[in-house]
Coordinates of C-alpha atoms and ligand atoms in Angstrom, one line a residue:
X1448 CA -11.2 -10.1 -6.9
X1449 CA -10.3 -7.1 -9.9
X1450 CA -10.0 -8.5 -13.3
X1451 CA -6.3 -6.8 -14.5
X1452 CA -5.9 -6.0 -18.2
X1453 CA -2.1 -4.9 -19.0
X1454 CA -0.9 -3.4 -22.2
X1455 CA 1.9 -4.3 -23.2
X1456 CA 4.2 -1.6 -25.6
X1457 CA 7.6 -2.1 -27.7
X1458 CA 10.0 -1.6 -24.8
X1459 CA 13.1 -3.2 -22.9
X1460 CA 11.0 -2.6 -19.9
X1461 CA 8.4 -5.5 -21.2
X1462 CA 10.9 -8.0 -19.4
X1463 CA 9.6 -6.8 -15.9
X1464 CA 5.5 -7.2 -16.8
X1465 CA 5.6 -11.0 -15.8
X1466 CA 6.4 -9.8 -12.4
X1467 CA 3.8 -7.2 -12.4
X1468 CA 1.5 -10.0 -13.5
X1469 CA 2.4 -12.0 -10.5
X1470 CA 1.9 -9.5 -8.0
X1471 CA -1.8 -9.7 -9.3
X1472 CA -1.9 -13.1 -9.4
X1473 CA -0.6 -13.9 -6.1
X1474 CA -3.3 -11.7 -4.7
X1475 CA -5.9 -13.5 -6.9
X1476 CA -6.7 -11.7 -9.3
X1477 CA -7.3 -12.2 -13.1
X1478 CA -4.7 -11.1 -15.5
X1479 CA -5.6 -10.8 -19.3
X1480 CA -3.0 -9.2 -21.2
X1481 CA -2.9 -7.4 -25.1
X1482 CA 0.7 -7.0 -26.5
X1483 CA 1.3 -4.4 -29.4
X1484 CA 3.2 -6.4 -31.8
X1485 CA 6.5 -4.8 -31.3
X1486 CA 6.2 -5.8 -27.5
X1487 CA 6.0 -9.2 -29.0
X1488 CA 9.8 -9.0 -30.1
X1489 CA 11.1 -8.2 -27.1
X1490 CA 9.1 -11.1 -25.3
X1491 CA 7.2 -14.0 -25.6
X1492 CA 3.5 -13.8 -25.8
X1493 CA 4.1 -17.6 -24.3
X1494 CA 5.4 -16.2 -21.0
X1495 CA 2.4 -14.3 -20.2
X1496 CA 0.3 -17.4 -21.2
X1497 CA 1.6 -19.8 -18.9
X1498 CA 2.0 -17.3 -16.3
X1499 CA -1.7 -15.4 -16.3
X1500 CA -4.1 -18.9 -18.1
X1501 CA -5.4 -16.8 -20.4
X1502 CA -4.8 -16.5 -23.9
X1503 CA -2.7 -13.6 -25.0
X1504 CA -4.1 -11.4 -27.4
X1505 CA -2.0 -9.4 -30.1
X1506 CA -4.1 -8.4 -33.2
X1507 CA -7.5 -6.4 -33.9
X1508 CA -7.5 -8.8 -36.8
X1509 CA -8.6 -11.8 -34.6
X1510 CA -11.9 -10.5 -34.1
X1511 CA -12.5 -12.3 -37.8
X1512 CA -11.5 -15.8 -36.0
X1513 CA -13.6 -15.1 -33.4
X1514 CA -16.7 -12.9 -34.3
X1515 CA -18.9 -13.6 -31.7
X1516 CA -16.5 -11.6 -29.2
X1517 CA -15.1 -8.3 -30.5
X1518 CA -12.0 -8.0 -28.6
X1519 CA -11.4 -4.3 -28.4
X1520 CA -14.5 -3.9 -26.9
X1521 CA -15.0 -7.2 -24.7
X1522 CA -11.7 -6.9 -23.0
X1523 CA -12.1 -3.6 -22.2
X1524 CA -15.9 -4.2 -20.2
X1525 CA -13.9 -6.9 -18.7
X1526 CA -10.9 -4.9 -17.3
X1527 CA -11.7 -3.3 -13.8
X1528 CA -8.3 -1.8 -14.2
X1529 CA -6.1 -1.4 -17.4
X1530 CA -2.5 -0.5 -17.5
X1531 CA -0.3 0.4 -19.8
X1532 CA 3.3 -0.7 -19.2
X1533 CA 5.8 -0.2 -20.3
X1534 CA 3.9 2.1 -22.2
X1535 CA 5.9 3.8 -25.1
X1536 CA 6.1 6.9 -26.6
X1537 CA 4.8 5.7 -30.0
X1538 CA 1.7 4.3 -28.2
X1539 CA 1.2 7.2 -25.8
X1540 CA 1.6 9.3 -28.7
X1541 CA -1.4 7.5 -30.3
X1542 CA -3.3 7.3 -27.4
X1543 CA -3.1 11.5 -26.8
X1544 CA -5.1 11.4 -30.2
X1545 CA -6.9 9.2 -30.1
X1546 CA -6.0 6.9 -32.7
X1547 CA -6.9 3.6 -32.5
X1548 CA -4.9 1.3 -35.1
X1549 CA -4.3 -2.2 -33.4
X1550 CA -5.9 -4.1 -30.5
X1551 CA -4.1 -2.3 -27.5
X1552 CA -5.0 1.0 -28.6
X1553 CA -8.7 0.3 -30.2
X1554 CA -9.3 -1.3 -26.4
X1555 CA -7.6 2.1 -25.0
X1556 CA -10.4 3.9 -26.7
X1557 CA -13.3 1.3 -25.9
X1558 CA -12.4 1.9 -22.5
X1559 CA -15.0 3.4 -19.8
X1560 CA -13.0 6.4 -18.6
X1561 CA -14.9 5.8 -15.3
X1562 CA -12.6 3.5 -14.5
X1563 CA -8.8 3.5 -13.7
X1564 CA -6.1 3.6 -16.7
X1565 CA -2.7 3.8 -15.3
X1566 CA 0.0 4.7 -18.0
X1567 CA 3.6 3.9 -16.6
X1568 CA 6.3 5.0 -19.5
X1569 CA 9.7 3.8 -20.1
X1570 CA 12.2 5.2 -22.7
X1571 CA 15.2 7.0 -23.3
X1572 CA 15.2 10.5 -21.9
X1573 CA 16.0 12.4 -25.1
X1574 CA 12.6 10.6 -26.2
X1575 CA 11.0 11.2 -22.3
X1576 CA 12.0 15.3 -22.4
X1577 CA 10.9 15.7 -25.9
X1578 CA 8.4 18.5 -25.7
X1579 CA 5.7 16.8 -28.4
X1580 CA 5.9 13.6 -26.0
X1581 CA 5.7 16.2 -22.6
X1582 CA 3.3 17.6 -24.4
X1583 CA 1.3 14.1 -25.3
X1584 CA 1.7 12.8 -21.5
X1585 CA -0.2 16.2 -20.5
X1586 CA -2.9 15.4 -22.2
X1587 CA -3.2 12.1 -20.7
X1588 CA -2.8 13.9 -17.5
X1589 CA -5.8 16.0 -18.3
X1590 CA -8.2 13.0 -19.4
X1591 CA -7.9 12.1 -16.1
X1592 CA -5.4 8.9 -16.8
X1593 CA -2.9 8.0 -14.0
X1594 CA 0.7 8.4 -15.1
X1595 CA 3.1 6.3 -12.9
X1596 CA 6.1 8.4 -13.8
X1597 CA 9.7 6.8 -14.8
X1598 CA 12.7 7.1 -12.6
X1599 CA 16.1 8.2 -12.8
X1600 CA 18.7 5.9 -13.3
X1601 CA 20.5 3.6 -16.0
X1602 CA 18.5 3.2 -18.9
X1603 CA 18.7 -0.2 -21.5
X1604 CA 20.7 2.0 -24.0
X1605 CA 23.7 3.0 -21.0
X1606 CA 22.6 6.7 -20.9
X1607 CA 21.6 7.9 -17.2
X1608 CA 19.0 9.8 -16.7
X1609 CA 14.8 9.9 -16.6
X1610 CA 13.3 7.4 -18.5
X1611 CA 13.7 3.8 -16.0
X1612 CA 9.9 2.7 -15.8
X1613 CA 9.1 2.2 -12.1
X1614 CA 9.8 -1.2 -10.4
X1615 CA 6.6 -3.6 -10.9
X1616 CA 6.4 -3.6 -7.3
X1617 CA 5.2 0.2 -7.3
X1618 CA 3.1 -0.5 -10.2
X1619 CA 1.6 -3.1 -7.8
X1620 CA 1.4 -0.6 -5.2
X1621 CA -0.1 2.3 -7.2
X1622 CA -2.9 -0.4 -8.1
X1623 CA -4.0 -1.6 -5.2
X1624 CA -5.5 1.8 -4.5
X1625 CA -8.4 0.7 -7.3
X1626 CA -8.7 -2.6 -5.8
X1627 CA -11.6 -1.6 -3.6
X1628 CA -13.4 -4.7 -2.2
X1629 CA -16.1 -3.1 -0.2
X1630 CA -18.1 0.5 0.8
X1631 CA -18.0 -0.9 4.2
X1632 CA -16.5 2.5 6.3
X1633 CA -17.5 4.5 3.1
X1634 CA -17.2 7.9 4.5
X1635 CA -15.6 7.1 8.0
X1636 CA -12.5 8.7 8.7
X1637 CA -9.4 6.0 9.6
X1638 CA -6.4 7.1 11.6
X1639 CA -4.0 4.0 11.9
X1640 CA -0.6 4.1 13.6
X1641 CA 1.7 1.6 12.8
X1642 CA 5.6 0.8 13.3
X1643 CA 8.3 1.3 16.5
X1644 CA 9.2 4.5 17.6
X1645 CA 12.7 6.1 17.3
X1646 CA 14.2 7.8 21.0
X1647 CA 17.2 9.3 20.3
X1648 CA 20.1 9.1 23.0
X1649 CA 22.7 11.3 20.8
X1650 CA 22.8 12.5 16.9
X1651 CA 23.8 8.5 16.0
X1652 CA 22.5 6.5 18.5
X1653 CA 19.0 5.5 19.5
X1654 CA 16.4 3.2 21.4
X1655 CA 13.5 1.3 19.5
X1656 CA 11.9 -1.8 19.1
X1657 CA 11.3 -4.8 16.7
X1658 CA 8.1 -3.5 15.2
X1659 CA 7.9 -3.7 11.6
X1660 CA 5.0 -2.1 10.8
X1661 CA 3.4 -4.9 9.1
X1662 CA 0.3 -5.2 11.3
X1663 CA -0.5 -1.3 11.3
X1664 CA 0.1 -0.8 7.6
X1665 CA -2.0 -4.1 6.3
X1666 CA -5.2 -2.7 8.9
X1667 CA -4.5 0.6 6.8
X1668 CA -4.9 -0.7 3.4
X1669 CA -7.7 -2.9 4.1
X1670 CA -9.8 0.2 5.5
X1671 CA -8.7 1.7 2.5
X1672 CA -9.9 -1.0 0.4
X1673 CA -13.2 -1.4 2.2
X1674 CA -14.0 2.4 1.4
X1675 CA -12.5 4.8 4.2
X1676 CA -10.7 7.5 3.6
X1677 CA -7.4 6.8 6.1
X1678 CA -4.2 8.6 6.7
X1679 CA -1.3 6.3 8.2
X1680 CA 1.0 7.6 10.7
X1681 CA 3.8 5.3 11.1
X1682 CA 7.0 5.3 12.4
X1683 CA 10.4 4.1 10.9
X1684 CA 10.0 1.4 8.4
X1685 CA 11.0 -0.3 5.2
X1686 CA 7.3 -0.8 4.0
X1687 CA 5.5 1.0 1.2
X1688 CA 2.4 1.7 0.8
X1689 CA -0.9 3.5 -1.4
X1690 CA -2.3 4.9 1.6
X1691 CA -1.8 8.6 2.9
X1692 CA 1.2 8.2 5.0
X1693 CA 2.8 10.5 7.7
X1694 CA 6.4 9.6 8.8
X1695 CA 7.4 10.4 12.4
X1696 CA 9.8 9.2 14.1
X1697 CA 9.7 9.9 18.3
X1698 CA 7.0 8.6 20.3
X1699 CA 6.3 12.6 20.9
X1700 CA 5.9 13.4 17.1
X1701 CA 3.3 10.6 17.0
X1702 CA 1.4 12.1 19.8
X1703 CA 1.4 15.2 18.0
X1704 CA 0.2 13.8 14.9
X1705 CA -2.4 12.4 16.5
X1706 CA -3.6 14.3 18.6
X1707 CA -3.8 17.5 15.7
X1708 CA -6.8 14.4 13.9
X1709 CA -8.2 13.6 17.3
X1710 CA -11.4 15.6 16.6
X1711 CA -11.6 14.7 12.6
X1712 CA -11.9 10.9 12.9
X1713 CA -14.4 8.0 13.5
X1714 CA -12.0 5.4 14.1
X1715 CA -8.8 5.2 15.6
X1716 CA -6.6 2.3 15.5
X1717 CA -2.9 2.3 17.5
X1718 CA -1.1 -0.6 16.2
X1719 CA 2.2 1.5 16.5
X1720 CA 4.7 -0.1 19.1
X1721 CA 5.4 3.3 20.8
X1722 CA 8.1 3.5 23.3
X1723 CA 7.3 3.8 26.7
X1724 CA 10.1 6.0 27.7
X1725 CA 12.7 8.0 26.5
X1726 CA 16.0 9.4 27.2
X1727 CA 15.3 12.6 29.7
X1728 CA 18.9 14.4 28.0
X1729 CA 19.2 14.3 24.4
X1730 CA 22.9 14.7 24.1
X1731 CA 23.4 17.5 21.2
X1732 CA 26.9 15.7 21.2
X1733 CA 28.1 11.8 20.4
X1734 CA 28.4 10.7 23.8
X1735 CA 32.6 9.5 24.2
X1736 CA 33.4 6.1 25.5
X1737 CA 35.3 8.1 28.3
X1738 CA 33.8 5.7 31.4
X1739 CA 33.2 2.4 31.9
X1740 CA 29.5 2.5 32.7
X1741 CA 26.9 4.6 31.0
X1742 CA 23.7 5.6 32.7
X1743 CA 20.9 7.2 30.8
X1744 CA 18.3 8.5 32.8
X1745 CA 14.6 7.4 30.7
X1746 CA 11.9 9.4 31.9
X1747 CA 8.3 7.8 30.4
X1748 CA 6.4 9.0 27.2
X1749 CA 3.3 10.5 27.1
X1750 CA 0.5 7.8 26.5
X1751 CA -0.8 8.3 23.5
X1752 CA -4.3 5.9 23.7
X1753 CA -4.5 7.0 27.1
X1754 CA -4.7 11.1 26.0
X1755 CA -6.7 10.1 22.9
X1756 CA -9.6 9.0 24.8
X1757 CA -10.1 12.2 27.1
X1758 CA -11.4 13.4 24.0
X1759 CA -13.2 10.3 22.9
X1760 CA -16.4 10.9 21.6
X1761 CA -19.7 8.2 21.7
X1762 CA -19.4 8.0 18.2
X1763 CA -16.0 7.3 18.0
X1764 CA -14.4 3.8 18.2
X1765 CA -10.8 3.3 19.4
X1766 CA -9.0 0.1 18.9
X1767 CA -6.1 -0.7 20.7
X1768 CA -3.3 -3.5 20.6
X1769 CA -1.0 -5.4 22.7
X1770 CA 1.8 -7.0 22.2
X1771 CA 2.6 -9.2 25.4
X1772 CA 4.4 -11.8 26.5
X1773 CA 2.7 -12.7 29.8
X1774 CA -0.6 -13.0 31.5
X1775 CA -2.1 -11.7 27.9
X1776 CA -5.2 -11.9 28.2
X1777 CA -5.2 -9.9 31.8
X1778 CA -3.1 -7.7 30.4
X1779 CA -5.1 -6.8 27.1
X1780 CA -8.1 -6.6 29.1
X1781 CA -6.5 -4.2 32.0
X1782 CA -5.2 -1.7 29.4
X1783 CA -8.8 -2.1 27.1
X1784 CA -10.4 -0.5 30.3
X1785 CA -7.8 1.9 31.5
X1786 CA -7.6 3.2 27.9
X1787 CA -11.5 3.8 27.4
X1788 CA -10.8 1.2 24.2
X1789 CA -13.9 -0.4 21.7
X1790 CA -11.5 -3.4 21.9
X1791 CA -8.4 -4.2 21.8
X1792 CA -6.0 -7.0 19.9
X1793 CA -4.2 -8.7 22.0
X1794 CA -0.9 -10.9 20.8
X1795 CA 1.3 -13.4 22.5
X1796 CA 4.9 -11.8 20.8
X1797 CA 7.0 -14.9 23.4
X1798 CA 5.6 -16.4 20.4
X1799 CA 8.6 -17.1 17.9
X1800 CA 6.1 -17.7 14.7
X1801 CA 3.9 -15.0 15.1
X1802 CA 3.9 -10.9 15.7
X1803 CA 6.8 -8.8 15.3
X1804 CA 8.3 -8.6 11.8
X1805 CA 6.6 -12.0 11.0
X1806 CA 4.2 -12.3 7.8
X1807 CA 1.5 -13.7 10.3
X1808 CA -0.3 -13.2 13.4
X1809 CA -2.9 -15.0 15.9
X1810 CA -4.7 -12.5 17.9
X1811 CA -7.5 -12.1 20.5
X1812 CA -10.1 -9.8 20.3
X1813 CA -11.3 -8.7 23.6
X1814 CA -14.7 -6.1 23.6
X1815 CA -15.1 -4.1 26.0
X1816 CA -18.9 -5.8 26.2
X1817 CA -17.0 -8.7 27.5
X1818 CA -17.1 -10.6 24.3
X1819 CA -14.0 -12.5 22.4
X1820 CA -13.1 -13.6 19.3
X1821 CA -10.1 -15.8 18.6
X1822 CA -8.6 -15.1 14.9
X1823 CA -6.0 -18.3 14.3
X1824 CA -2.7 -18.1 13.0
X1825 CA -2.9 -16.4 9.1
X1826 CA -1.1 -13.8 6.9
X1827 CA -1.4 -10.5 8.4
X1828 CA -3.6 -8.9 5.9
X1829 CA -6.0 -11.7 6.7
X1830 CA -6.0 -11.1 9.7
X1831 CA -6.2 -7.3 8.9
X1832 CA -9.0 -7.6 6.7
X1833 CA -11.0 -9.9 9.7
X1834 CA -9.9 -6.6 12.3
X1835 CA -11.9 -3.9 9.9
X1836 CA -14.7 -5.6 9.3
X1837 CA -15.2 -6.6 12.9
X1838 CA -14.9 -2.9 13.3
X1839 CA -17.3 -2.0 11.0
X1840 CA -20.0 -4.5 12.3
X1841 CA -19.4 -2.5 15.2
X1842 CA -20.7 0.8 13.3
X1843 CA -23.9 -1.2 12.0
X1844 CA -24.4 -2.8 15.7
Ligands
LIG1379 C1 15.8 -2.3 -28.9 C2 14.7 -1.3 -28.9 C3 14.3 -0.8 -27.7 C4 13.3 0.2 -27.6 N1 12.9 0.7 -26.4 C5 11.9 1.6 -26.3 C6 11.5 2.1 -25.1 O1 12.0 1.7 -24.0 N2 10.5 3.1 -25.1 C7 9.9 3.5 -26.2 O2 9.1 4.4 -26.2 N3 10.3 3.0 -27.4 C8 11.3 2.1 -27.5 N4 11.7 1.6 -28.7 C9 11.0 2.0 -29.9 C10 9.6 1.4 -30.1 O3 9.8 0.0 -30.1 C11 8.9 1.9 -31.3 O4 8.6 3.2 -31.1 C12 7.7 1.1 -31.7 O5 7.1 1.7 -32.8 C13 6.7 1.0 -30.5 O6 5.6 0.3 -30.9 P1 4.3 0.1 -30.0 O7 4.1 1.4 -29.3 O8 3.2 -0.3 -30.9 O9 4.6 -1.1 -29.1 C14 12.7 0.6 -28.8 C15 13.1 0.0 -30.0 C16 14.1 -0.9 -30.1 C17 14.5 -1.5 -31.4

């Protein structure tokens, strides 16, 4: 797990950081956090005591209380990532200069520039569009620190316009792409599809499924985070993410998009609930209520696992899922073989506490060497983070 060190500036926006420090937390990792002392009037360094465990720290001068750590420099060997936020202009001004005239911006400067520094600034937009602050975040820019920048929208002082910081939860986000935990597919090339697919019928209506993408996107971030370099292609969903993503939205757009990587991947993993068929006449026009009965004709997709692996190579290692709710097992194993698959993940979805759109899953691992492994009933990154490195035992094998 990362050690987290957040700055903390003179802003309104300091009331959101205790839910940026839970995000950490919640995902276990260790939260230290210096506050300038103007952040200190607009909240309590208490808060972030109670919340993080650690002591807060607010002055360079405390070094003299405790000589045998210098803080500027300790904390910032400690950090595996630092952020700044709300980072205001005042401190972002100092930090463009490099001047280095209380604890937050002395560890600023004590930092090791080979790791991540993410800068997210809040403040009125008069202040945001000034051209010596424009010209103060471009020099950030250029020293290689990652600028999380504001949003439109209501500021503290009623004006609208840019200035909001971003929501903790894409702070979160944006830093979970530093939060490497292995080199595991270092160098392997991840395509993931995740999500339902979107048929239309006419320009409002539509046939899907009850895919929420959950599954697909969590095996995506924990490739990430083990060191591969993965694109997501995912259809319709309210997640976000920090991995390269690719919206689609029929089942033939996700053919397409994977089809075009086919040749520049090592893995392939379809987690995507794709629909099986579509409607065979898109109607260019709402369809009236003019009958009693409706019949739409549904002619089948193509099948995209099923194309894939006509152009599998030996080196290559497909995973595939399914979602069933009978005879599983058969099933999973029937559509392993028929789809040339490495192995497949197989989940019961009659199943009211796991699978679709809930936080957890029990799967089955079935290998096309006849093996199987049982994963119980756990959060779906868990379970996520089990699925990629059983893949990538399957690279060393
Ligand atoms: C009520 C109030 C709200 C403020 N909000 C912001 C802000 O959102 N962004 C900003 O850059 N400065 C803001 N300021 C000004 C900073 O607090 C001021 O520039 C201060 O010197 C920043 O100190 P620091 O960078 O050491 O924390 C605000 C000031 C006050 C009094």
């Amino acid at each position: 797990m990362s050690n987290i060190l957040i700055g903390i500036t003179g802003g309104i926006a300091a009331y959101k950081i205790p839910q940026l420090c839970r995000h950490f937390l919640l995902n276990g990792h260790n939260v230290k956090v210096i506050m300038t002392e103007n952040a200190a009037k607009f909240i309590s360094p208490l808060t972030f005591e109670s919340l993080t465990g650690n002591r807060v720290y607010t002055d360079d001068f405390e070094i003299y209380i405790e000589p045998e750590n210098i803080k500027h420099i300790s904390l910032s060997e400690w950090a595996d990532i630092f952020i700044i936020a709300p980072a205001s202009a005042n401190t972002i001004g100092k930090m463009a200069n490099g001047i280095a005239d209380n604890l937050l911006t002395s560890s600023i400067l004590a930092y090791d520039s080979a790791k991540p520094i993410v800068v997210a600034p809040a403040m009125n937009s008069k202040m945001y569009k000034n051209k010596i602050f424009q010209r103060n975040l471009e020099v950030l820019k250029e020293n290689g620190f990652h600028i999380i920048e504001p949003i439109t929208g209501i500021l503290a002082c009623k004006d609208e316009g840019v200035g909001k910081m971003v929501e903790p939860e894409d702070i979160y986000l944006y830093c979970k792409q530093f939060l490497k935990k292995s080199d595991m597919l270092k160098g392997k090339r991840v395509l993931v599809t995740a999500g339902p697919t979107i048929e239309h019928i006419d320009p409002v209506r539509f046939i899907s499924n009850r895919s929420s993408g959950k599954m697909g996107f969590a095996i995506a971030e924990s490739a990430f985070e083990n060191g591969a370099n993965v694109t997501l292609i995912s259809g319709p969903t309210l997640l976000k993410t920090f991995v390269h993503k690719k919206e689609v939205s029929s089942a033939d757009e996700m053919y397409w998009e994977v089809m075009n990587r086919i040749n520049d991947i090592d893995i392939l993993i379809m987690a995507a609930a794709v629909a099986d068929y579509k409607v065979e006449n898109y109607s260019e026009e709402k369809i009236k209520k003019s009958s009693e009965n409706l019949t739409l004709k549904l002619v089948k997709n193509k099948d995209i696992l099923k194309e894939a692996s006509k152009f599998k190579r030996d080196n290559q290692i497909f995973v595939g899922f399914a979602a069933e709710s009978h005879n599983v097992e058969k099933n999973a194993i029937n559509k392993m073989k028929e789809k040339k698959l490495d192995l497949i993940v197989a989940n019961d979805i009659s199943r009211k506490d796991i699978g679709f759109d809930s936080n957890d899953n029990e799967v089955n691992i079935y290998f096309n060497s006849g093996d199987k492994i049982k994963i119980d009933k756990m959060d779906k990154k868990k379970v996520a983070d089990k699925i990629i490195k059983i893949i990538s035992d399957l690279i060393i094998r």
